[in-house]
């Protein structure tokens, strides 16, 4: 139980006090009424004696009484109805609330820290009022009247006569059988005569004379002159006198008000602390109303309505609506206005005199009389007395069944019964605190009553015996708790008297609490909770909860559970404030412990109670908690919670309609997932027109592609700024999300929409309908110089001329669904915009629960939803920036950077480009050339210039050069034309090369490593507002098959320079699916012939293998080789060597074709005027139409592929940049290098939809080295085989860089000139001499020393078997020096001795650079065998 102001040793004596009746004349009552008090109320603050009192017990021992208190009350002749007491108790509890700012106990139990109210004043007020309003019953005498004060005024005409009338009236009430109420202790009631004298208006001498007369008639011990009203009422406000009555009378101000309003009928008044109010024991149920004198009114606790059944627990709280009004009315009354402090002392003295001289002697005398009666009867044997009584008493039945005993009216004692005399004596002793004697008397009476099976009487004796035993000084015996348990059970189960049972429980619980037996006290309190009284059950449950928390080991969860039960019963009893308090106390235990259903229930109840009490903010907060926690409730329950919440919120809003918009808890917003997009939505594809993909909110973020776009933009900006990226450059971000860099204020352009994507999530199982959803923003307009114009406050739809706001009329989020809403703003003025959050009406659909697996309900956004209820509110978008982790301070603390994605700066107008692709293919063959058109449109009001495009795959597309000269001009006329520039040729030119020249600079590319930004050839280099231009674009399918994503970045600037934004970009990602077409391989080797037709050395043979790798899935029937072209700075194709009769070279699926061409060096005179970037193109055509390979688009793609080829990593075996290469080796290596590029042009015939289409394409092969095969597409590298681990360190030997065998063989080129057959008459001359010329050609640019050794003999048996042996005649070794690219001849003689076939290729040739020491042997492995046939003539 909670702490109490009084200890139990003070509480019990104050609850059981001697009762004194007061009977006043009308004049006496009038005098007291001047102070707004009745006579009984006047005495109440002074009814406790200030000094100890002495009296003698029956054994003549002196007994001391401490702090004696008496209860004086007006006589009331009718007991009140039980409902009236219920109403009184209800008002007492509701009127006592925790004080504002009262100190709470902080109890720490385990991991709980609970704030619990230390005291429960409402319970103490209830207990006090309950004990004081106990009904007077026949089985006990504790609250029967012991004396009666007869009060008359000195101002009456005949005061003595008035006293006689009052005495007769008292006698009539006590002894007339018409009055069963009130109850009187003994027939000979003490009468005490009081003369009231008004000091201000009365005659003091007359009063004294009357008092003298009274003393003579009634004795000095039986009368008293009380002087009051020492000051006039009109002077009442001059001096402030303390008001001791307020603490006693405030509780029941309703009854006072009623009694004051009744005018003259004031003999009896409110009895808020009286003990003789009700008879609830079932003995006196009939109330006699007839014969009641006029000056007695009904009991002030009588209910107004007689026909209705009484409401014992006051749960129908609507009837008490006038309580507060009455209290307000009574608070303005000043009590005791005519009394001075001297009057207070007089009243106090009067009580002392009455008690000392009148009441205590009367009680002492009565105790003696009762004791004497009992002693005189002790002569008879108690057992015989009892037996006689049982057998011969006519009013009692000797034996009764248990069912009969349960009827308390089955056994009644007459007033003079000896058992009742014992009980009277016990009660008198108890009232004067003589607990030893009281206990023995109660114990004796208990035995008698139990013997008689008078259970009501026995229970009363048991109850008081237990209390007396506890209160005995020195505690000679332990507290007999079993007495109380028996009494409670008897009252409750047998007597059916819950009022007496409740008194037992209240007293016993206090006693157990004082002994720290909290567990037993809690069990006792819980036992008495029942359905008959919600108020009693609530209070007892609350005290039981306090018992659990006050234990040595606090039982926190039991405390919380019983507080919940108490709150529920308080709610049923109409005590809304107490119910709310109990639930709030219990919430401390359940909160955050994962008991979500319990938490929901408590929050829901707190919300409802708070709403009933008009604590709307608390109600909103409680309902908010239910909705924002991850609820495990059913859909129906969640729907009910949501409707309650909306209803409460609506009421809150109605109280302050002009206040700020409230924060709504639903739906959840994932602020960090908010995305902001600047710009217009992408246009959908229109027929053959396809808009550039650019950026949209539908695209997922990809860090890799984002990095690619950033690199492309940096590159094009560097190109536009002459190779330097400006310091103010910052990559353009059209879409801001949680991955982007949001540390800067983003730039938005005026008149271009800003789209904010807000991620909503509905945690409930019921759908939410958001209506009139829009963004909430604040805008600071600026002028052209950046100065503030005016401050504009938060706007939703206001200021449309500044910022236009899009409103979504209905937005439905189904149960447990995550959904994004895209909301737009349209800035019409430059300035600073701050997007604060979203504003919307939150509601739910009438009776809607979505079906599992089905998305939105039908008619989702048609506006046909019947909204059950909705409230308008807002949610803020608060985005936490990235955690800072750069400096040491940031690493050691938790700091977050800014996230400014919602704070764009609106800048001045900029041009806006839209790009459309016409006839843009989605599928191509590898190497296929397709012509498409690109349309550039300026949709803004500013002209744009400096349009460039950059891509990581520049070899994929070209805009061509001199496009104006090409035909056709528009997409519609180009459908069946070739993409190439062609010239019709005659048959004579077949197989021979047609030569032309071109420079890579003409095609906008260089062969350097740098990625180029390609300028788009706009007419006049400017695109005016609203203008559009169409340009042709050639595309070439990438060489690798598969799906390719090719990124285009278009860069453009405004003609008018902007300070904040210099350029804009537009992105496009083309997705092309390529399928296999041809695989081209080429090899180059030196020709054996040392001279071409023009007499110059250095011819080469070019072998080109073409394989059709197409698998026919693209519907390709066959490929036709149309033309093979070469492009090189030094070499050109001369003619086709193996030209067949069939000019068109066709390749069906999986077929291979081989071509051989002769290549010659470019002509010297042309080479002299060539710049380093000038290439010679030579075309060998197989048909009658030449594709001009040096013109667009063929040359474009050649140059693009060449530059991308140069960017590829070199063969790791051929390049060792870390090793120094000496000049000699480099010169030797250069001899084997060839700079020849082969372009194979083809046509493919495709059947599609019963139509034959002709596709064109080209493949490029870059031949770099003699004898090494080159491919048109990169070959897959085989993974290297695993090698065994070596556990030793290899020796660090320096390997001298030697040229490879192939490189050496290409340093000196040798050729033997001789007749193929030689006829010699061996019979005439046995030796045959044949002249042979050995041609030596220096392939390098340096001087070479050559040694020719003829002594070499073929020793291998295979060679001897095949060819005969012969001998060289003459000089066997020659030494000579060859200048750069010089050719020399040696005249040799071979000697044969018989006919046969001989191989003349036996000379060994050694060479070294003139300034080097090392000699290399040049191998002749690549040269053909030099065979000669010797015939006999």
mmCIF file of N, CA, C and O in Angstrom, residues 169 210 442 903 1067 1176 1228 1234 1256 1342 1369:
data_model
loop_
_atom_site.group_PDB
_atom_site.id
_atom_site.type_symbol
_atom_site.label_atom_id
_atom_site.label_comp_id
_atom_site.label_asym_id
_atom_site.label_seq_id
_atom_site.Cartn_x
_atom_site.Cartn_y
_atom_site.Cartn_z
ATOM 1 N N UNK A 169 -38.151 16.517 22.686
ATOM 2 C CA UNK A 169 -37.970 16.073 21.286
ATOM 3 C C UNK A 169 -36.940 14.950 21.208
ATOM 4 O O UNK A 169 -37.154 13.940 20.550
ATOM 5 N N UNK A 210 -29.623 33.746 32.481
ATOM 6 C CA UNK A 210 -30.212 32.487 31.998
ATOM 7 C C UNK A 210 -29.277 31.332 32.337
ATOM 8 O O UNK A 210 -29.710 30.252 32.741
ATOM 9 N N UNK A 442 -14.410 -8.352 24.154
ATOM 10 C CA UNK A 442 -14.707 -8.841 22.794
ATOM 11 C C UNK A 442 -14.500 -10.356 22.721
ATOM 12 O O UNK A 442 -15.274 -11.076 22.079
ATOM 13 N N UNK A 903 17.609 21.535 -51.095
ATOM 14 C CA UNK A 903 17.763 22.996 -51.037
ATOM 15 C C UNK A 903 18.357 23.524 -52.337
ATOM 16 O O UNK A 903 19.481 24.031 -52.354
ATOM 17 N N UNK A 1067 22.460 12.986 -71.636
ATOM 18 C CA UNK A 1067 23.005 11.633 -71.754
ATOM 19 C C UNK A 1067 22.101 10.770 -72.613
ATOM 20 O O UNK A 1067 20.889 10.963 -72.653
ATOM 21 N N UNK A 1176 47.391 6.634 -97.271
ATOM 22 C CA UNK A 1176 47.072 6.276 -98.656
ATOM 23 C C UNK A 1176 46.058 5.137 -98.630
ATOM 24 O O UNK A 1176 46.277 4.125 -97.950
ATOM 25 N N UNK A 1228 66.911 -3.376 -85.996
ATOM 26 C CA UNK A 1228 66.609 -4.710 -86.540
ATOM 27 C C UNK A 1228 65.120 -4.988 -86.426
ATOM 28 O O UNK A 1228 64.487 -5.522 -87.337
ATOM 29 N N UNK A 1234 55.504 -3.699 -90.058
ATOM 30 C CA UNK A 1234 54.714 -3.298 -91.226
ATOM 31 C C UNK A 1234 53.571 -2.434 -90.726
ATOM 32 O O UNK A 1234 52.939 -2.775 -89.741
ATOM 33 N N UNK A 1256 25.249 -3.805 -95.187
ATOM 34 C CA UNK A 1256 26.631 -3.518 -95.564
ATOM 35 C C UNK A 1256 27.470 -3.456 -94.298
ATOM 36 O O UNK A 1256 26.959 -3.201 -93.218
ATOM 37 N N UNK A 1342 69.829 1.548 -91.655
ATOM 38 C CA UNK A 1342 71.232 1.767 -91.265
ATOM 39 C C UNK A 1342 72.181 0.998 -92.189
ATOM 40 O O UNK A 1342 71.749 0.151 -92.972
ATOM 41 N N UNK A 1369 82.091 -22.549 -106.934
ATOM 42 C CA UNK A 1369 83.461 -22.302 -107.404
ATOM 43 C C UNK A 1369 83.829 -20.847 -107.118
ATOM 44 O O UNK A 1369 82.973 -19.977 -107.037
#
